[in-house]
Amino acid sequence: MSGAKQEGASTAKLVGLVALWYAGNTFYNIYNKQAAKMIHAHWFLAAAQLVVGIVISLFLWGTGIRKTPNLDSKDISACIPIGLFASLAHSGSVLAAAVGAVSFQQIVKACEPVFAAVVGVLIPPMDLKPMLAYVMLLPIVGGVGLACVKEGKGVVINWEAFMYASMANAAAAMKGKLGSSVTKALKANPTKNMDAANVYGVMNIISFLCTIPFVVVTELPTLGDEWNSAVEAHGLQPLLKNLLLSGFFFYFYNECAFAFTAQVGAVTSSVLNTAKRVIIIVVSSIVFAEPMERNTVLGSAIAIGGTFAYSLTSKKKPAAAPKKKAA
């Protein structure tokens, strides 16, 4: 009886995590787009969102609600490349949504498995997927291509948004490739206090530090003027509201996603991450009045369906146990 209750509670917890993950991601995309429309300093926006998460992590560690990570210099050095690619993945997504439609950003980001497959083959150790998984990459690419075909206009691509979203895809693939072994080792050592939530908290801090140089190089000379212009045009309170809420929901949905993945594994999480894009595309098209032509709808459906199929077919079958010889 107690086992049934525990299983039910576990299922309810997973459903709750998915609901919170989806809701948090949807609200993040809304507030992120609104903030990006107010202030045209998008590397700064990406960095500011990470600061909100850092404050939350420091509060949880400082109050003892969550155990403080116990990392040495070697551990931190191993995490820096992962944090760098996490920074580029986050910033690329922010920049793509800022210069283009959120729906288009999500359609291009459905191509992430293509980048992951290429990285898996090129970066050692080689990670070969079943052949059927590679076949499923074709509808992903084809669907994104179809979504870019506008009726009566031919192929219309917001190249700036496309490049930023592709940068996010490539960085996410590199983060996944480099991060799996490092984070797995940290989680396995109980003295490190590195559960899924703390792994994300630490990576969030490193990501912020890696984002600062991009802010300095690309936006610092004009950042003061951009901030003053945004305050004058939209008001300080609305600007801070969208900035802080986008940062909060970014941290919140990632925390839920990390917690969910830690319990069910990467494949199930990848499948649900694909389904999440459908919700964001629909909501963003309504909230921001983004036009969804027939080819856009059909192409995004094909691409997302291909991503869904890739997630299901990319899992390798466990190796068969060697048969025991008869005595």
Short mmCIF file of C-alpha atoms in Angstrom, two decimals:
data_model
loop_
_atom_site.label_atom_id
_atom_site.label_comp_id
_atom_site.label_asym_id
_atom_site.label_seq_id
_atom_site.Cartn_x
_atom_site.Cartn_y
_atom_site.Cartn_z
CA MET A 1 0.00 0.00 0.00
CA SER A 2 2.77 2.41 0.97
CA GLY A 3 4.61 1.50 -2.26
CA ALA A 4 1.56 2.45 -4.33
CA LYS A 5 1.28 5.74 -2.46
CA GLN A 6 4.97 6.45 -3.04
CA GLU A 7 4.65 5.67 -6.76
CA GLY A 8 1.60 7.92 -7.02
CA ALA A 9 3.37 10.72 -5.18
CA SER A 10 6.38 10.28 -7.49
CA THR A 11 4.19 10.48 -10.59
CA ALA A 12 2.39 13.53 -9.23
CA LYS A 13 5.74 15.17 -8.53
CA LEU A 14 6.94 14.55 -12.09
CA VAL A 15 3.70 15.91 -13.55
CA GLY A 16 4.03 18.95 -11.30
CA LEU A 17 7.62 19.53 -12.41
CA VAL A 18 6.63 19.36 -16.07
CA ALA A 19 3.74 21.79 -15.52
CA LEU A 20 6.00 24.25 -13.69
CA TRP A 21 8.74 23.82 -16.30
CA TYR A 22 6.34 24.57 -19.16
CA ALA A 23 4.70 27.50 -17.37
CA GLY A 24 8.04 28.98 -16.33
CA ASN A 25 9.47 28.68 -19.83
CA THR A 26 6.39 30.25 -21.40
CA PHE A 27 6.44 33.21 -19.00
CA TYR A 28 10.18 33.56 -19.51
CA ASN A 29 9.77 33.91 -23.26
CA ILE A 30 7.05 36.51 -22.81
CA TYR A 31 8.96 38.68 -20.32
CA ASN A 32 12.25 38.21 -22.18
CA LYS A 33 10.73 39.46 -25.43
CA GLN A 34 9.10 42.41 -23.70
CA ALA A 35 12.38 43.35 -22.00
CA ALA A 36 14.29 42.99 -25.28
CA LYS A 37 11.83 45.34 -27.00
CA MET A 38 12.40 47.94 -24.28
CA ILE A 39 16.19 48.00 -24.09
CA HIS A 40 18.44 47.38 -27.08
CA ALA A 41 21.36 45.98 -25.10
CA HIS A 42 20.70 42.28 -25.39
CA TRP A 43 24.00 40.86 -24.12
CA PHE A 44 23.38 43.00 -21.04
CA LEU A 45 19.86 41.60 -20.80
CA ALA A 46 21.19 38.03 -20.92
CA ALA A 47 23.73 38.83 -18.19
CA ALA A 48 21.16 40.59 -16.00
CA GLN A 49 18.86 37.56 -16.18
CA LEU A 50 21.70 35.37 -14.91
CA VAL A 51 22.28 37.77 -12.00
CA VAL A 52 18.73 37.17 -10.79
CA GLY A 53 19.44 33.43 -10.67
CA ILE A 54 22.71 34.03 -8.83
CA VAL A 55 20.92 36.04 -6.15
CA ILE A 56 18.41 33.21 -5.69
CA SER A 57 21.19 30.60 -5.40
CA LEU A 58 23.18 32.69 -2.92
CA PHE A 59 20.06 33.15 -0.80
CA LEU A 60 19.36 29.41 -0.75
CA TRP A 61 22.97 28.61 0.14
CA GLY A 62 23.35 31.42 2.66
CA THR A 63 20.20 30.51 4.59
CA GLY A 64 21.02 26.80 4.64
CA ILE A 65 17.88 25.89 2.69
CA ARG A 66 20.17 24.21 0.20
CA LYS A 67 23.62 22.75 0.89
CA THR A 68 26.48 24.93 -0.35
CA PRO A 69 28.60 23.34 -3.11
CA ASN A 70 32.01 22.19 -1.94
CA LEU A 71 34.22 22.56 -5.00
CA ASP A 72 37.99 22.88 -5.29
CA SER A 73 39.92 24.74 -8.00
CA LYS A 74 40.16 21.60 -10.14
CA ASP A 75 36.39 21.14 -10.08
CA ILE A 76 35.78 24.77 -11.01
CA SER A 77 38.31 24.59 -13.86
CA ALA A 78 36.49 21.55 -15.24
CA CYS A 79 33.19 23.47 -15.12
CA ILE A 80 34.44 26.63 -16.90
CA PRO A 81 34.11 25.30 -20.50
CA ILE A 82 30.60 24.06 -19.70
CA GLY A 83 29.69 27.44 -18.23
CA LEU A 84 31.08 29.21 -21.30
CA PHE A 85 28.91 27.20 -23.69
CA ALA A 86 25.92 27.61 -21.34
CA SER A 87 26.51 31.36 -21.55
CA LEU A 88 26.57 31.29 -25.36
CA ALA A 89 23.48 29.07 -25.50
CA HIS A 90 21.53 31.44 -23.26
CA SER A 91 22.78 34.64 -24.89
CA GLY A 92 22.15 33.27 -28.38
CA SER A 93 18.54 32.51 -27.48
CA VAL A 94 18.05 35.98 -25.98
CA LEU A 95 19.57 37.68 -29.04
CA ALA A 96 17.56 35.54 -31.48
CA ALA A 97 14.27 36.38 -29.77
CA ALA A 98 15.27 40.05 -29.57
CA VAL A 99 15.93 40.51 -33.29
CA GLY A 100 13.22 38.17 -34.60
CA ALA A 101 9.95 36.48 -33.78
CA VAL A 102 9.88 34.17 -30.76
CA SER A 103 8.07 31.58 -32.87
CA PHE A 104 10.87 31.65 -35.49
CA GLN A 105 13.49 31.32 -32.75
CA GLN A 106 11.74 28.23 -31.41
CA ILE A 107 11.43 26.70 -34.89
CA VAL A 108 15.17 27.11 -35.52
CA LYS A 109 15.97 25.80 -32.05
CA ALA A 110 14.13 22.62 -32.97
CA CYS A 111 17.28 21.95 -35.05
CA GLU A 112 19.32 21.43 -31.88
CA PRO A 113 19.48 17.62 -32.39
CA VAL A 114 21.21 18.21 -35.75
CA PHE A 115 23.98 20.14 -34.01
CA ALA A 116 24.15 17.58 -31.21
CA ALA A 117 24.51 14.75 -33.74
CA VAL A 118 27.35 16.52 -35.56
CA VAL A 119 29.14 17.37 -32.31
CA GLY A 120 28.69 13.79 -31.12
CA VAL A 121 30.53 12.51 -34.19
CA LEU A 122 33.26 15.16 -34.44
CA ILE A 123 34.21 15.65 -30.78
CA PRO A 124 35.79 12.63 -29.06
CA PRO A 125 34.75 10.33 -27.57
CA MET A 126 32.58 9.61 -30.62
CA ASP A 127 28.89 9.16 -29.85
CA LEU A 128 27.23 7.29 -32.69
CA LYS A 129 23.44 7.05 -32.71
CA PRO A 130 21.33 4.34 -34.36
CA MET A 131 20.94 4.94 -38.11
CA LEU A 132 17.21 5.61 -37.74
CA ALA A 133 17.99 8.57 -35.48
CA TYR A 134 20.10 10.18 -38.21
CA VAL A 135 17.29 9.63 -40.70
CA MET A 136 15.01 11.59 -38.36
CA LEU A 137 17.27 14.64 -38.79
CA LEU A 138 15.98 15.04 -42.37
CA PRO A 139 12.43 16.13 -41.43
CA ILE A 140 13.91 18.52 -38.86
CA VAL A 141 15.98 20.34 -41.48
CA GLY A 142 13.24 20.08 -44.09
CA GLY A 143 10.60 21.39 -41.69
CA VAL A 144 12.66 24.43 -40.75
CA GLY A 145 13.27 25.09 -44.43
CA LEU A 146 9.56 24.86 -45.24
CA ALA A 147 8.73 27.22 -42.37
CA CYS A 148 10.94 29.84 -44.03
CA VAL A 149 8.98 29.70 -47.31
CA LYS A 150 6.44 32.52 -47.42
CA GLU A 151 3.51 32.36 -49.79
CA GLY A 152 4.10 34.62 -52.78
CA LYS A 153 7.55 35.68 -51.51
CA GLY A 154 9.66 32.53 -51.64
CA VAL A 155 12.28 31.84 -48.97
CA VAL A 156 12.31 34.60 -46.35
CA ILE A 157 14.80 34.21 -43.51
CA ASN A 158 15.68 36.61 -40.74
CA TRP A 159 19.36 35.77 -41.01
CA GLU A 160 20.37 37.60 -37.86
CA ALA A 161 17.85 35.69 -35.77
CA PHE A 162 18.75 32.47 -37.57
CA MET A 163 22.47 32.88 -36.82
CA TYR A 164 21.90 33.69 -33.14
CA ALA A 165 19.55 30.72 -32.72
CA SER A 166 22.07 28.50 -34.49
CA MET A 167 24.80 29.80 -32.16
CA ALA A 168 22.57 28.79 -29.24
CA ASN A 169 22.08 25.33 -30.78
CA ALA A 170 25.79 24.78 -31.34
CA ALA A 171 26.67 25.99 -27.85
CA ALA A 172 23.98 23.79 -26.28
CA ALA A 173 25.35 20.79 -28.16
CA MET A 174 28.88 21.52 -26.94
CA LYS A 175 27.64 22.06 -23.40
CA GLY A 176 25.91 18.69 -23.47
CA LYS A 177 28.94 16.94 -24.93
CA LEU A 178 31.47 18.40 -22.50
CA GLY A 179 29.23 18.56 -19.47
CA SER A 180 27.84 15.06 -19.11
CA SER A 181 30.96 13.39 -17.72
CA VAL A 182 31.93 16.35 -15.50
CA THR A 183 28.53 16.82 -13.90
CA LYS A 184 28.04 13.08 -13.52
CA ALA A 185 31.31 12.84 -11.57
CA LEU A 186 30.39 15.80 -9.35
CA LYS A 187 26.94 14.41 -8.59
CA ALA A 188 28.42 11.01 -7.72
CA ASN A 189 30.67 12.52 -5.03
CA PRO A 190 28.48 13.25 -1.98
CA THR A 191 31.15 15.51 -0.43
CA LYS A 192 30.72 18.00 -3.31
CA ASN A 193 27.03 18.73 -2.51
CA MET A 194 26.34 18.87 -6.25
CA ASP A 195 22.82 17.66 -6.89
CA ALA A 196 20.95 18.76 -10.04
CA ALA A 197 19.91 22.09 -8.52
CA ASN A 198 23.42 22.98 -7.37
CA VAL A 199 24.93 21.96 -10.71
CA TYR A 200 22.62 24.47 -12.37
CA GLY A 201 23.35 27.12 -9.72
CA VAL A 202 27.12 26.81 -10.19
CA MET A 203 26.86 26.81 -13.99
CA ASN A 204 24.67 29.90 -13.74
CA ILE A 205 27.44 31.78 -11.92
CA ILE A 206 30.12 30.69 -14.40
CA SER A 207 27.82 31.58 -17.31
CA PHE A 208 27.40 35.09 -15.95
CA LEU A 209 31.17 35.57 -15.61
CA CYS A 210 31.62 34.33 -19.19
CA THR A 211 28.94 36.73 -20.47
CA ILE A 212 30.57 39.85 -18.99
CA PRO A 213 33.34 40.14 -21.65
CA PHE A 214 30.71 40.09 -24.42
CA VAL A 215 28.80 42.89 -22.68
CA VAL A 216 31.99 44.93 -22.27
CA VAL A 217 33.10 44.51 -25.89
CA THR A 218 29.76 44.89 -27.66
CA GLU A 219 27.60 47.16 -25.49
CA LEU A 220 29.44 48.88 -22.64
CA PRO A 221 30.28 52.14 -24.50
CA THR A 222 26.58 52.80 -25.22
CA LEU A 223 24.98 50.94 -22.30
CA GLY A 224 24.30 54.07 -20.23
CA ASP A 225 22.60 55.82 -23.13
CA GLU A 226 20.56 52.69 -23.98
CA TRP A 227 19.40 52.37 -20.37
CA ASN A 228 18.40 56.05 -20.15
CA SER A 229 16.56 55.84 -23.48
CA ALA A 230 14.68 52.74 -22.33
CA VAL A 231 13.69 54.38 -19.03
CA GLU A 232 12.57 57.53 -20.82
CA ALA A 233 10.53 55.62 -23.41
CA HIS A 234 8.98 52.93 -21.19
CA GLY A 235 9.50 53.96 -17.56
CA LEU A 236 11.83 52.48 -14.96
CA GLN A 237 9.25 50.25 -13.27
CA PRO A 238 8.08 48.40 -16.43
CA LEU A 239 11.70 47.93 -17.53
CA LEU A 240 12.79 46.51 -14.17
CA LYS A 241 9.65 44.38 -13.99
CA ASN A 242 10.31 42.66 -17.33
CA LEU A 243 14.03 42.33 -16.66
CA LEU A 244 13.63 40.84 -13.18
CA LEU A 245 10.71 38.56 -14.07
CA SER A 246 12.51 37.25 -17.16
CA GLY A 247 15.51 36.46 -14.93
CA PHE A 248 13.34 34.82 -12.29
CA PHE A 249 11.44 32.62 -14.74
CA PHE A 250 14.67 31.70 -16.54
CA TYR A 251 16.09 30.39 -13.28
CA PHE A 252 12.79 28.83 -12.25
CA TYR A 253 12.10 26.84 -15.41
CA ASN A 254 15.68 25.60 -15.65
CA GLU A 255 15.60 24.46 -12.03
CA CYS A 256 12.41 22.50 -12.75
CA ALA A 257 13.87 21.07 -15.97
CA PHE A 258 17.08 19.97 -14.21
CA ALA A 259 15.10 18.36 -11.40
CA PHE A 260 12.87 16.52 -13.88
CA THR A 261 15.80 15.31 -16.01
CA ALA A 262 17.62 14.03 -12.93
CA GLN A 263 14.67 11.73 -12.20
CA VAL A 264 13.64 10.50 -15.65
CA GLY A 265 16.76 10.76 -17.80
CA ALA A 266 17.79 12.80 -20.83
CA VAL A 267 15.65 11.04 -23.46
CA THR A 268 12.29 11.62 -21.74
CA SER A 269 13.34 15.17 -20.93
CA SER A 270 14.29 15.78 -24.56
CA VAL A 271 10.90 14.54 -25.76
CA LEU A 272 9.05 16.86 -23.39
CA ASN A 273 11.36 19.74 -24.27
CA THR A 274 10.24 19.27 -27.87
CA ALA A 275 6.57 19.36 -26.89
CA LYS A 276 7.25 22.53 -24.92
CA ARG A 277 8.22 24.36 -28.11
CA VAL A 278 4.70 23.87 -29.49
CA ILE A 279 3.22 25.69 -26.50
CA ILE A 280 5.71 28.56 -26.76
CA ILE A 281 5.13 28.96 -30.51
CA VAL A 282 1.35 29.09 -30.05
CA VAL A 283 1.45 31.43 -27.03
CA SER A 284 4.02 33.80 -28.58
CA SER A 285 2.06 34.00 -31.83
CA ILE A 286 -0.99 35.08 -29.81
CA VAL A 287 0.69 37.42 -27.29
CA PHE A 288 2.97 39.18 -29.81
CA ALA A 289 0.61 38.87 -32.80
CA GLU A 290 3.26 37.00 -34.79
CA PRO A 291 1.82 35.87 -38.14
CA MET A 292 1.69 32.10 -38.65
CA GLU A 293 1.26 31.28 -42.35
CA ARG A 294 0.34 27.82 -43.59
CA ASN A 295 3.95 26.91 -44.45
CA THR A 296 5.13 28.17 -41.05
CA VAL A 297 2.63 25.99 -39.23
CA LEU A 298 3.28 22.94 -41.42
CA GLY A 299 7.06 23.38 -41.37
CA SER A 300 7.24 23.84 -37.61
CA ALA A 301 5.03 20.77 -37.11
CA ILE A 302 7.32 18.66 -39.33
CA ALA A 303 10.48 19.96 -37.62
CA ILE A 304 9.13 19.43 -34.12
CA GLY A 305 7.81 16.00 -35.09
CA GLY A 306 11.26 15.11 -36.40
CA THR A 307 12.84 16.29 -33.17
CA PHE A 308 10.37 14.17 -31.22
CA ALA A 309 11.19 11.11 -33.35
CA TYR A 310 14.93 11.75 -33.04
CA SER A 311 14.66 11.86 -29.24
CA LEU A 312 12.89 8.50 -29.22
CA THR A 313 15.18 6.76 -31.72
CA SER A 314 18.52 8.14 -30.48
CA LYS A 315 18.56 6.00 -27.35
CA LYS A 316 20.91 3.09 -27.79
CA LYS A 317 19.77 -0.37 -26.83
CA PRO A 318 21.66 -1.75 -23.83
CA ALA A 319 24.32 -4.25 -24.70
CA ALA A 320 23.18 -7.83 -24.30
CA ALA A 321 24.63 -9.61 -21.31
CA PRO A 322 27.14 -12.33 -22.26
CA LYS A 323 25.66 -15.79 -22.12
CA LYS A 324 27.04 -18.07 -19.48
CA LYS A 325 28.75 -21.17 -20.77
CA ALA A 326 27.21 -24.45 -19.76
CA ALA A 327 29.21 -26.30 -17.15
#
